[in-house]
Coordinates of C-alpha atoms in Angstrom, one line a residue:
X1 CA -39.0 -15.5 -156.0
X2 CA -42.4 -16.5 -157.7
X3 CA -42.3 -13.8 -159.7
X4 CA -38.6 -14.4 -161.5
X5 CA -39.5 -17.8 -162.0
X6 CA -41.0 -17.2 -165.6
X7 CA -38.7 -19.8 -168.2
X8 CA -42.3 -21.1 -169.5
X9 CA -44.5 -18.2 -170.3
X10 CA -48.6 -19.0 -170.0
X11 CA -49.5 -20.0 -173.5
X12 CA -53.4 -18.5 -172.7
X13 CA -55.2 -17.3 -169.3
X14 CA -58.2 -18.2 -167.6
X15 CA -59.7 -17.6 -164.3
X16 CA -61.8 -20.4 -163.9
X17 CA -60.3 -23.6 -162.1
X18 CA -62.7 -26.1 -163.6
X19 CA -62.7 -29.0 -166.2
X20 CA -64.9 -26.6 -167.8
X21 CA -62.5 -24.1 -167.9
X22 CA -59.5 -25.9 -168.6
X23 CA -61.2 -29.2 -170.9
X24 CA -59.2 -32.4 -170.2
X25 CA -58.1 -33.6 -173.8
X26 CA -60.0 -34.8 -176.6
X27 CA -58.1 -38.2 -177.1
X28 CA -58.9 -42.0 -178.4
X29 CA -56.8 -44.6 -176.4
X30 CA -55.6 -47.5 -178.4
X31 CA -55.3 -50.3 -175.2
X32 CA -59.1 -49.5 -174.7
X33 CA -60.5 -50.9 -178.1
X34 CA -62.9 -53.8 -177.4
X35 CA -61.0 -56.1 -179.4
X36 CA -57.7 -56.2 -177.7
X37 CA -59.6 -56.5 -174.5
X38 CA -61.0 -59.2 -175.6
X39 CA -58.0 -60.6 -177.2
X40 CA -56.1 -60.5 -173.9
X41 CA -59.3 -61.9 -171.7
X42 CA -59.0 -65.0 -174.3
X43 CA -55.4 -65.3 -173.6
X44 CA -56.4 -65.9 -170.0
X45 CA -59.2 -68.4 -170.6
X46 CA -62.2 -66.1 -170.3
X47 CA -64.3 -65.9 -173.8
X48 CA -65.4 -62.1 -173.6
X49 CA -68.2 -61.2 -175.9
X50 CA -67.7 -60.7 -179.9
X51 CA -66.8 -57.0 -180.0
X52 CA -68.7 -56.9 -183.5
X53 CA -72.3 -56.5 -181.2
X54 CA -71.2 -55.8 -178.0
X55 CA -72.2 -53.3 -175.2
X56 CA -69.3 -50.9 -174.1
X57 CA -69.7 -48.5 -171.4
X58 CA -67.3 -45.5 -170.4
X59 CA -67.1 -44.3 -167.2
X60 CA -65.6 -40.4 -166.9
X61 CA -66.1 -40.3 -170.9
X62 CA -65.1 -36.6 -171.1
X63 CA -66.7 -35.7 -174.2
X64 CA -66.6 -39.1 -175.2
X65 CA -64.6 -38.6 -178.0
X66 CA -63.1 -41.9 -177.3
X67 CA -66.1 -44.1 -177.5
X68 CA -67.2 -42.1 -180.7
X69 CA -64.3 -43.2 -182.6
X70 CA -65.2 -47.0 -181.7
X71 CA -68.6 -46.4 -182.5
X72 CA -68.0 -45.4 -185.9
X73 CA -65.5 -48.5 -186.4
X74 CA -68.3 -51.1 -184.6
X75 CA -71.9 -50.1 -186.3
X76 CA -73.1 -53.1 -184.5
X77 CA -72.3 -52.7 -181.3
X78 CA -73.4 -50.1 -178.8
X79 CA -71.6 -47.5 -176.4
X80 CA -72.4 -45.3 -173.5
X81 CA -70.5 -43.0 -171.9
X82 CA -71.2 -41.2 -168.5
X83 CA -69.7 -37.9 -167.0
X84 CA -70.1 -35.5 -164.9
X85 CA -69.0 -32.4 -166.9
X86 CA -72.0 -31.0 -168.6
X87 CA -70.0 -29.1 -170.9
X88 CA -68.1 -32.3 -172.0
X89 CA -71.1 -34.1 -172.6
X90 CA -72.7 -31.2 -174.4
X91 CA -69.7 -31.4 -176.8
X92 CA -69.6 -34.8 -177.1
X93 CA -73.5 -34.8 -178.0
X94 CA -72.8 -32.0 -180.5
X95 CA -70.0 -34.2 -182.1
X96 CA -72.0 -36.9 -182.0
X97 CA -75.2 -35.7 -184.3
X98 CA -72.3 -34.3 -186.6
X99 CA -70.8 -37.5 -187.5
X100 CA -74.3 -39.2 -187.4
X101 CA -73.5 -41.8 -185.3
X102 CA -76.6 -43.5 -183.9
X103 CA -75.3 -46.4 -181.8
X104 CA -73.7 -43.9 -179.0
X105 CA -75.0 -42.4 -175.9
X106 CA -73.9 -39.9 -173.8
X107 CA -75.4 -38.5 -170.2
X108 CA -74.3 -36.1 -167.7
X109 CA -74.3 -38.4 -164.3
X110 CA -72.7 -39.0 -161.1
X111 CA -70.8 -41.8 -160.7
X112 CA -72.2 -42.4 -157.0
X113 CA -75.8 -41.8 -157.8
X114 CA -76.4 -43.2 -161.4
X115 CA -79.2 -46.0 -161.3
X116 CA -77.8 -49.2 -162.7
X117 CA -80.7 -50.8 -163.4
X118 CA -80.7 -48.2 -166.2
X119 CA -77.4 -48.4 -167.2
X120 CA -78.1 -52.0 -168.2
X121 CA -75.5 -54.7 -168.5
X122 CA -72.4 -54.1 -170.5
X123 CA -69.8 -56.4 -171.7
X124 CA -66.7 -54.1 -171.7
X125 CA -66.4 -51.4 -169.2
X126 CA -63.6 -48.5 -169.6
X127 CA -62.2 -45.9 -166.7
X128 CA -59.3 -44.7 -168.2
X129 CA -57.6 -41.9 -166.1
X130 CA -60.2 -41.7 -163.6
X131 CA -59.9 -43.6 -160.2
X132 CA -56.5 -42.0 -158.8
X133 CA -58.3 -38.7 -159.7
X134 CA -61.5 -38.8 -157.8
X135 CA -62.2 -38.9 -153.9
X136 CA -62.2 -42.3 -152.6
X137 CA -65.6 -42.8 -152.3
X138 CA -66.0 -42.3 -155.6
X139 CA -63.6 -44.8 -156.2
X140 CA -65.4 -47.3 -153.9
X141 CA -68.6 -46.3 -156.1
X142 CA -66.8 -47.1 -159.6
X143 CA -65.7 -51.0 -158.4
X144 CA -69.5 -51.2 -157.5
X145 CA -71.2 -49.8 -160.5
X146 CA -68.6 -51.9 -162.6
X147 CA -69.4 -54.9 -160.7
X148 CA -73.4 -54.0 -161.1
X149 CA -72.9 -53.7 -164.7
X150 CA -70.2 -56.0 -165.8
X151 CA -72.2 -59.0 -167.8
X152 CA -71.2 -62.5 -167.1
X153 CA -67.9 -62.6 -169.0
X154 CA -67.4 -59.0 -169.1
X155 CA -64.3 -56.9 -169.1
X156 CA -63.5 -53.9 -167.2
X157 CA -60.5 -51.6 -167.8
X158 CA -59.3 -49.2 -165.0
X159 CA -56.1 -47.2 -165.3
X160 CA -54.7 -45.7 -162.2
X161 CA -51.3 -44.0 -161.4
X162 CA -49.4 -46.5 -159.8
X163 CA -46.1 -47.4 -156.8
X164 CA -43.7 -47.3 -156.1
X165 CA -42.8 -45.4 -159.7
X166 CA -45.1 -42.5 -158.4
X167 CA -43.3 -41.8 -155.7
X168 CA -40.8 -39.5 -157.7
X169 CA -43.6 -38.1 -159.4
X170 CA -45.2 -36.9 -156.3
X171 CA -42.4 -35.9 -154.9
X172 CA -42.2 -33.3 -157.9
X173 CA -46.1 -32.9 -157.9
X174 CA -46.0 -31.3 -154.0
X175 CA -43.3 -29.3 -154.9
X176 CA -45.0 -27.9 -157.8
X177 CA -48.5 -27.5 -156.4
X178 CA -46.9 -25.4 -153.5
X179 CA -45.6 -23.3 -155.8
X180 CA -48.5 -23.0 -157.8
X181 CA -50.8 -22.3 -154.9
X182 CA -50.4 -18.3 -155.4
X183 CA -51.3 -17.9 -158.9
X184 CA -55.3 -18.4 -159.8
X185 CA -55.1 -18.3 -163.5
X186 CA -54.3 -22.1 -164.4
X187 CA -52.6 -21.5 -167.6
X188 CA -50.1 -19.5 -165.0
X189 CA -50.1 -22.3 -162.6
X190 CA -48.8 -25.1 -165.8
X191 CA -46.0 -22.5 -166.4
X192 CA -44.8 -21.7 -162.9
X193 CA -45.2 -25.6 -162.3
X194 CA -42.4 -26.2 -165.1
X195 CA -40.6 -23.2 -164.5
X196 CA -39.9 -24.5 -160.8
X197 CA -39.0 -27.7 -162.2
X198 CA -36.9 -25.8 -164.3
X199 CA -35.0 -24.5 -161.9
X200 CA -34.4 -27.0 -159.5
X201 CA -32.7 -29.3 -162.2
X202 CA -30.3 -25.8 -162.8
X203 CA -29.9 -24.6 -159.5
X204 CA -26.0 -25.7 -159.4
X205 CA -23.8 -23.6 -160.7
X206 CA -23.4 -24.4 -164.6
X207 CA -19.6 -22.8 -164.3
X208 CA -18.5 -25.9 -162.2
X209 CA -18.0 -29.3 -164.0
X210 CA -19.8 -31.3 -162.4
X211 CA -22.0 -34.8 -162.2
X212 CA -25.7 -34.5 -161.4
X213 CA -26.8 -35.5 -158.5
X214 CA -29.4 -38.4 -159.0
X215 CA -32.0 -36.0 -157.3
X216 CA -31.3 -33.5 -160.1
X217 CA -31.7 -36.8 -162.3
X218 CA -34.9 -37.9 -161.2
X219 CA -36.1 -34.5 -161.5
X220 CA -34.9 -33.8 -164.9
X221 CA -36.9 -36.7 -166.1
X222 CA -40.1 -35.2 -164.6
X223 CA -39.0 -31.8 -166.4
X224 CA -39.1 -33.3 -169.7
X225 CA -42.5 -35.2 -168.9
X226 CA -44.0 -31.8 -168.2
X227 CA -42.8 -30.4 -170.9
X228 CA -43.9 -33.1 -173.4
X229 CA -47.3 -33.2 -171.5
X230 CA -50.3 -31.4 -172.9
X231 CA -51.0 -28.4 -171.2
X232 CA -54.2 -29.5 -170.0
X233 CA -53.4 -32.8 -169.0
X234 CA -50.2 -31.6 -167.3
X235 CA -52.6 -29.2 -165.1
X236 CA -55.3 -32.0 -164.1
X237 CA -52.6 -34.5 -163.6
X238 CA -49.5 -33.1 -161.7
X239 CA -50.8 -30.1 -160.3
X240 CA -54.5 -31.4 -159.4
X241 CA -55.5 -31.5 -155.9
X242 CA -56.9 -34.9 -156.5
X243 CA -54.3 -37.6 -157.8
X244 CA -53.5 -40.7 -155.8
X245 CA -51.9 -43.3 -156.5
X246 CA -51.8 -47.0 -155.3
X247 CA -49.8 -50.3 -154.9
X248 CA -51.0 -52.9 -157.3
X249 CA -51.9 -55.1 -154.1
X250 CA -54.1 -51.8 -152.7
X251 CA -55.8 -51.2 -155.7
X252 CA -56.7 -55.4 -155.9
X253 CA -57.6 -55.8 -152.2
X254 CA -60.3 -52.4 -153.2
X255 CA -61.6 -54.5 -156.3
X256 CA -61.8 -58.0 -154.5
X257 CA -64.4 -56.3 -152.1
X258 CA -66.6 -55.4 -154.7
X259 CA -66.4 -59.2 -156.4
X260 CA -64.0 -58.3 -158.9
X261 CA -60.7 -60.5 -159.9
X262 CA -57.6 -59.4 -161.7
X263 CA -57.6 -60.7 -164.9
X264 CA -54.7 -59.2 -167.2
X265 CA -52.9 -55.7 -167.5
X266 CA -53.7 -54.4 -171.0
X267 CA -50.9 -55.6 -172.5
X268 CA -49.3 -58.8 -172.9
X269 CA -45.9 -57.7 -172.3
X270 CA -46.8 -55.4 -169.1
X271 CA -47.0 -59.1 -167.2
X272 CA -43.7 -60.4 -168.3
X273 CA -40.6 -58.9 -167.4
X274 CA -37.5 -59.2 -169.6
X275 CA -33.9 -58.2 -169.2
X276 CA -33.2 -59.2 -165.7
X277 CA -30.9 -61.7 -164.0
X278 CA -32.0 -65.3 -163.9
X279 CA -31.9 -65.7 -160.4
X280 CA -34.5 -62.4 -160.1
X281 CA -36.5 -64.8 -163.3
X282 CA -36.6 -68.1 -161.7
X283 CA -37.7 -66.6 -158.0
X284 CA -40.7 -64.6 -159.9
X285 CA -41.6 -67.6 -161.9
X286 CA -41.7 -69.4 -158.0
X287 CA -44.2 -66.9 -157.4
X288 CA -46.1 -66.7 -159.8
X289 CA -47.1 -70.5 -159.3
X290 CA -47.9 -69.7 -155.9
X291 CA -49.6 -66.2 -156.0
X292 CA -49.9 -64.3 -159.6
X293 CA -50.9 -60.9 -158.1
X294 CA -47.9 -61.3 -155.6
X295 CA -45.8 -61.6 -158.9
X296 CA -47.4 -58.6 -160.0
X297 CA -47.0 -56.7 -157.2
X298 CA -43.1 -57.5 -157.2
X299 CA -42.8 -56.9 -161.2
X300 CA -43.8 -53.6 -159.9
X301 CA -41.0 -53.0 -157.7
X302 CA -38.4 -54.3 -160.1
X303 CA -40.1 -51.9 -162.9
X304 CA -40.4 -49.0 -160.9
X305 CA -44.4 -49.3 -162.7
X306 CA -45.9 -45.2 -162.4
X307 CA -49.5 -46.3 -164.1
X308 CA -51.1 -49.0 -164.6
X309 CA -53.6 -50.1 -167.5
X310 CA -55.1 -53.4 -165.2
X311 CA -58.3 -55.2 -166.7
X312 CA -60.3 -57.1 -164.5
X313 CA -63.6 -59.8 -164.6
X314 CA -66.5 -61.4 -162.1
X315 CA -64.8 -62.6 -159.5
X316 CA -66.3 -66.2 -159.8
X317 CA -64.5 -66.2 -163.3
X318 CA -62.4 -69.4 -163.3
X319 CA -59.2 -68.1 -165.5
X320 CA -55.8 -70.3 -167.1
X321 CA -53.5 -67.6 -167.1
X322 CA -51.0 -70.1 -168.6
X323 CA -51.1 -68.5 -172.0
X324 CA -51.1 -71.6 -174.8
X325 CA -51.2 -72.5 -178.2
X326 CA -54.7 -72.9 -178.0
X327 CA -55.1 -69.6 -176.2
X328 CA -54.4 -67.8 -179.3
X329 CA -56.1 -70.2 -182.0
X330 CA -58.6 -67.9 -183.4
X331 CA -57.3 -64.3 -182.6
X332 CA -55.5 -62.2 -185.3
X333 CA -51.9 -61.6 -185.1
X334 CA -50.0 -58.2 -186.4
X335 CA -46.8 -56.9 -185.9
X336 CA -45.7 -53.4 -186.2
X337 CA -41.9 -54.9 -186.9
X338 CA -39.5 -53.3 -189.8
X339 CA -37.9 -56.4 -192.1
X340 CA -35.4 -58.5 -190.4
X341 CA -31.7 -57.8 -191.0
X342 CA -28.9 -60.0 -190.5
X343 CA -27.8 -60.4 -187.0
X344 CA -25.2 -62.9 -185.6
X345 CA -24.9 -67.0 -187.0
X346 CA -27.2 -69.4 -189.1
X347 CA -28.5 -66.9 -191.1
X348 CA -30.4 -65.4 -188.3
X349 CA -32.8 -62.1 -188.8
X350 CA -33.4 -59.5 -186.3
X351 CA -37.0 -57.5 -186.2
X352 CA -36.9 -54.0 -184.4
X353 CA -40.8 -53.5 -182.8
X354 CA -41.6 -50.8 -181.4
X355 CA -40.0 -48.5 -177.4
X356 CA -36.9 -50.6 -178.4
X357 CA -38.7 -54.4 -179.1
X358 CA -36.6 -56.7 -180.9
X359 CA -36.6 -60.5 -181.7
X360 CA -33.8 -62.6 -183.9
X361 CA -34.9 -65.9 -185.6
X362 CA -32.9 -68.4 -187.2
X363 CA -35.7 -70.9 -188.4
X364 CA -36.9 -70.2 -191.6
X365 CA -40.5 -70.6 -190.7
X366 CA -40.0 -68.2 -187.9
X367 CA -38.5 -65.9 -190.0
X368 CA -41.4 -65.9 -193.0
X369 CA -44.0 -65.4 -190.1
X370 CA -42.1 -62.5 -189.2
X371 CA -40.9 -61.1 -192.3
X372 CA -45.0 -61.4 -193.5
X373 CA -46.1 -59.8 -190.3
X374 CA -43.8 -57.1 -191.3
X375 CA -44.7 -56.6 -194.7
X376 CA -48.5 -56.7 -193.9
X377 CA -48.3 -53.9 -191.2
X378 CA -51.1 -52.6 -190.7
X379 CA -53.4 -55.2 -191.3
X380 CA -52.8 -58.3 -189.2
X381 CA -53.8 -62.0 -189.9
X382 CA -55.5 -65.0 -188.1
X383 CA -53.5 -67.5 -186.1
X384 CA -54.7 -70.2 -188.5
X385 CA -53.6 -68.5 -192.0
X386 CA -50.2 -67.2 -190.8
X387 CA -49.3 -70.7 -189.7
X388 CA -50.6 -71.9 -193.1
X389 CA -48.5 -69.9 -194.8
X390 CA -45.4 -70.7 -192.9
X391 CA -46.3 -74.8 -192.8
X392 CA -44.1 -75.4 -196.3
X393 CA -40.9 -74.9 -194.6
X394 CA -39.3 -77.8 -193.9
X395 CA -38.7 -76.4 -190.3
X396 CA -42.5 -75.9 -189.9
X397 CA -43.3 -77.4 -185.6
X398 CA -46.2 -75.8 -184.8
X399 CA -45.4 -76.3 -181.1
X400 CA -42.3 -74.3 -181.7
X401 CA -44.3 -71.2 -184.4
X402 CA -47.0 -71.0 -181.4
X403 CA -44.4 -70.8 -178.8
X404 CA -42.3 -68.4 -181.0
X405 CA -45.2 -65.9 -181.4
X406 CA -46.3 -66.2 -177.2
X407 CA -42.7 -65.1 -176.7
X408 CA -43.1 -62.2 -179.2
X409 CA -46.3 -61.2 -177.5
X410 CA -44.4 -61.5 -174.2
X411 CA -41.7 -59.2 -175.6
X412 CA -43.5 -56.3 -177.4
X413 CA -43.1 -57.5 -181.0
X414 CA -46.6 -59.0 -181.8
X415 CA -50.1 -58.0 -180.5
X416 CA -53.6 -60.2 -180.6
X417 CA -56.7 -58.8 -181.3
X418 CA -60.1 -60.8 -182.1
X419 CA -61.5 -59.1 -185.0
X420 CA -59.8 -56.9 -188.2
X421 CA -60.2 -53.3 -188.4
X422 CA -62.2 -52.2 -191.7
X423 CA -59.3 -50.4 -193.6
X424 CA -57.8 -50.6 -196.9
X425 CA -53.8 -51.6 -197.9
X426 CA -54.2 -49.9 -201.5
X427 CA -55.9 -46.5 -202.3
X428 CA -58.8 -46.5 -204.5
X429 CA -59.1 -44.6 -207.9
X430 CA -61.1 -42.5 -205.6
X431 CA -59.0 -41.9 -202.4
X432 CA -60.9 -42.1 -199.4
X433 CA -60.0 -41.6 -195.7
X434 CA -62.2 -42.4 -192.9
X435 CA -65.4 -40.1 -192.2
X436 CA -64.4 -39.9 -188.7
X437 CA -61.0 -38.6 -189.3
X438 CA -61.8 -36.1 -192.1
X439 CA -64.2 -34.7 -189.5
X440 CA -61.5 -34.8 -186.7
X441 CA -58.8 -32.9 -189.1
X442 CA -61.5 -30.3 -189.3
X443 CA -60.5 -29.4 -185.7
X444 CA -57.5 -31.0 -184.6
X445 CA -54.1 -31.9 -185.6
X446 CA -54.6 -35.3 -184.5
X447 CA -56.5 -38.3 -186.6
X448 CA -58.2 -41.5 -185.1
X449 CA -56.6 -44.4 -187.2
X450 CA -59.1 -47.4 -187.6
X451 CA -56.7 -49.3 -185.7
X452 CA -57.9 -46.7 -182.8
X453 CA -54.4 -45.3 -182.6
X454 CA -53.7 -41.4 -182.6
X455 CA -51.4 -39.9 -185.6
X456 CA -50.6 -36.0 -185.8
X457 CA -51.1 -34.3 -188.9
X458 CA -48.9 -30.9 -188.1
X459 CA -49.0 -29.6 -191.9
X460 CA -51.8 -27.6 -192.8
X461 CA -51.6 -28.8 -196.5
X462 CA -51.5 -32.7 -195.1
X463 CA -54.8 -32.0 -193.1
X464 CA -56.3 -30.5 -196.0
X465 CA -55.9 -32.9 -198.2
X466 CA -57.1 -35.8 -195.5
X467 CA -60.4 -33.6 -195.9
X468 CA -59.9 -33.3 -199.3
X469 CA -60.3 -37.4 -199.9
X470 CA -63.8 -38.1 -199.4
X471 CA -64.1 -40.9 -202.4
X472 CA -65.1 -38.3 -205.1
X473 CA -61.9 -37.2 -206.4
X474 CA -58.9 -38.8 -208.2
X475 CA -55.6 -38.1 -207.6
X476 CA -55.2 -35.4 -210.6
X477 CA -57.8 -34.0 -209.0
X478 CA -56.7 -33.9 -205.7
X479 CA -53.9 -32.4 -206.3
X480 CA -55.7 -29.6 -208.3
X481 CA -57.8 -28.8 -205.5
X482 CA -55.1 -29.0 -203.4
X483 CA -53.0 -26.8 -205.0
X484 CA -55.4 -23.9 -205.1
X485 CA -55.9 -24.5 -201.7
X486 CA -52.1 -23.6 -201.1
X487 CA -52.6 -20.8 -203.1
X488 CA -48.6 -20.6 -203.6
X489 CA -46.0 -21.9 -205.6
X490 CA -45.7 -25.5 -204.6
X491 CA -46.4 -28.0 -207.0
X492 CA -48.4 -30.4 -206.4
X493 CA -48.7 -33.7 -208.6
X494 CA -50.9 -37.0 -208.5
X495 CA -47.6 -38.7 -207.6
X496 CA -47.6 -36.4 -204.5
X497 CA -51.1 -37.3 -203.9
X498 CA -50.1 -41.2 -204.4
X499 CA -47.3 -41.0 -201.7
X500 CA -49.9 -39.3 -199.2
X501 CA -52.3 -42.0 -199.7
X502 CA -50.4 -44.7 -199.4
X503 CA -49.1 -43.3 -196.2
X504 CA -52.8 -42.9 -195.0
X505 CA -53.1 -46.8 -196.1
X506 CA -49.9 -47.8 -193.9
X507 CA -51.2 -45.8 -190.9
X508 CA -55.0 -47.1 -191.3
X509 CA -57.0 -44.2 -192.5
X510 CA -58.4 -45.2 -196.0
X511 CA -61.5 -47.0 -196.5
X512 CA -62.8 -48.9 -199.9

């Protein structure tokens, strides 16, 4: 049977079942930046430290190509990054001297045995997809090294897989690594592992009209998350030997020991639920004045929550989780929202954000802050200056715009962040995308944005010409070079070249 089970050839083989053999990917993670951290820690009363010279550490940092990116984007601040791959490190440590970055570190270490004392004090720690993925000792020894570590008012981010949502996924994930158990090569284990998904959400006979089974449902979603996955990912996430998840109240009884608090997911509108019954709102809003992590913990249930992107501070912290108006005086606003169209009485304007966000407004000041949020994309601005320009209308309650934009927050449509990121709106005479990126195109179809978001670049011709603008060409010229780089028939204009750049503006590539 193993053997006829073959929908998803291997894409490459290998014989080594390592991280070294099989490299976890190369990625940035936008929910990590300093600056949303310590957006959302303001949002709960604690004043984290300016992100502009701030200490970041990364525990499990791969190659670290995460930390690099935020390293070229905060000169004045400094980042570490710790790992126990030596090949990973290695990398990183090449990449690093290439982009002449001088305000990163990276070290091979073990979690369980690193000193630190020399380590020093940090004021943002990240884990991202590390704890349900070690043993649990190692888990116990992450909670204490972040508590060693974590300065006064710091911020620690841990992602973990999460229940009950996980419970379907390891469901699958057994299945699969059963399966997979007789094949050594991993690339052979990723495609038996979606080749046996394959087939279970098949197995009835297609020739009968009939309903699937919720089973065949639950399975089919994990089908098209393997699918979708990265290869490498897929393997050290579904079919590892390690990966266990935990209920939000597990995972905060394990921090609590080690003088941690919970202090905010990573995301403003992970904590608020929308959608459900007012009987299910008002009995979560009883809880939450009673016991916010029980509230969590329920939220959980109701969401069927898989992973979980918590933040957490010293546990002698006092926090206001209340969010107010004076919570987000002083952090930047933006808004990845299209313009409002009309949608039901009194004039009123619907904004589509983004995984299906939306929010209508009828006041006129409500709509301008909206509509300018939308046309500013992807710079944001501060609290103060948005109001500002709103305060004309004649509706203007600033009670009302701060509640308005808490509500958005809640709902998706706005984000917070403390500081800007250095990136242009309009292209020079001189196009110029980011040094980072033009050296990331030169190996990857994927760009860091200075927003620290991820964008893929699939056309050769598009990742040429993002290496291409380094600020010594102009458009005419660009498209010269770029056109005997094609070495074809296509034409290629400065009106082209125009276009491309003022994509690269929208997304948060080009620099002055």
């Amino acid at each position: 049977m193993a053997d006829s089970i073959s929908k998803f050839p291997p894409a490459m083989s290998s014989n080594v079942f390592s991280y070294d053999a099989v490299p976890y990917p190369s990625r940035t993670y936008l929910q990590t930046h300093p600056a949303r951290l310590a957006a959302m820690a303001a949002l709960m009363g604690l004043k984290a430290s300016p992100v502009e010279c701030c200490r970041v550490l990364e525990i499990g940092t791969g190659d670290g190509l995460n930390i690099a990116a935020l390293a070229y984007a905060l000169p004045g601040s400094e980042f570490c990054g710790i790992d126990l791959s030596e090949t990973a490190i290695s990398r990183g440590k090449t990449w690093i001297e290439e982009l002449g970055l001088t305000n990163i570190s990276l070290r091979c270490a073990d979690i369980g045995t690193v000193n630190p004392a020399e380590l020093g004090k940090f004021d943002y720690v990240i884990a991202h997809g590390v704890f349900s993925w070690v043993p649990e000792p190692v888990r116990e020894q992450m909670l204490a090294l972040t508590r060693d570590v974590l300065t006064e008012n710091g911020v620690a981010y841990v992602s973990y897989n999460a229940y009950p949502g996980c419970h379907i996924r390891e469901m699958s994930r057994r299945m699969m690594r059963y399966h997979v158990q007789r094949f050594e090569s991993p690339m052979d284990r990723i495609a038996q592992g979606r080749s046996l998904l394959y087939l279970l959400v098949n197995a009835p006979d297609k020739r009968v009209e009939k309903e699937k089974d919720a089973y065949r449902l639950m399975l089919e979603e994990e089908l098209e998350h393997s699918v979708e996955y990265d290869q490498a990912a897929f393997y050290h996430d579904d079919l590892s030997e390690l990966n266990t998840p935990y209920y939000f109240h597990e995972f905060m009884a394990m921090a609590e020991k080690y003088g941690l608090q919970f202090l905010a997911e990573a995301q403003v509108r992970d904590m608020y639920p929308d959608g459900y019954a007012p009987a299910v709102m008002e009995l979560l809003d009883q809880m939450g004045e009673k016991n916010f992590l029980e509230r969590e913990q329920y939220m959980d249930f109701l969401k069927g929550r898989r992973f979980r992107q918590t933040l957490l501070c010293r546990a002698e912290v006092v926090l206001d989780r209340e969010i107010s108006i004076d919570d987000i005086r002083g952090l930047r606003v933006d808004a990845e929202i299209k313009p409002g169209i009309p949608d039901g009485p009194e004039e009123s304007l619907r904004f589509d954000g983004p995984k299906g966000s939306a929010l209508t407004a009828s006041r006129p000041s409500l709509k301008r802050a909206l509509g300018y949020l939308a046309e500013a994309w992807p710079h944001g601005v501060s609290y103060e200056d948005l109001a500002e320009i709103v305060r004309e209308e004649s509706d203007f309650d600033e009670a009302v715009f701060g509640d308005f934009l808490i509500r958005a927050a809640k709902g998706g449509i706005v984000e917070f962040r403390t500081v800007e990121p250095k990136f242009v709106a309009v292209a020079g005479e001189r196009p110029q995308v980011s040094a980072f990126a033009r050296w990331q195109i030169g190996w990857s179809n994927t760009a860091t944005t200075l927003r620290h978001s991820r964008i893929r670049l699939d056309e050769a011709p598009t990742r040429e010409l993002v290496r291409l603008m380094d600020g010594t060409r102009t458009r005419e010229e660009l498209a010269a070079a770029l056109g005997g780089a094609l070495e074809n028939d296509t034409t290629i204009t400065g009106e082209n070249i125009d276009a491309a750049a003022a994509y690269f503006c929208r997304v948060g590539l080009m620099v002055a």
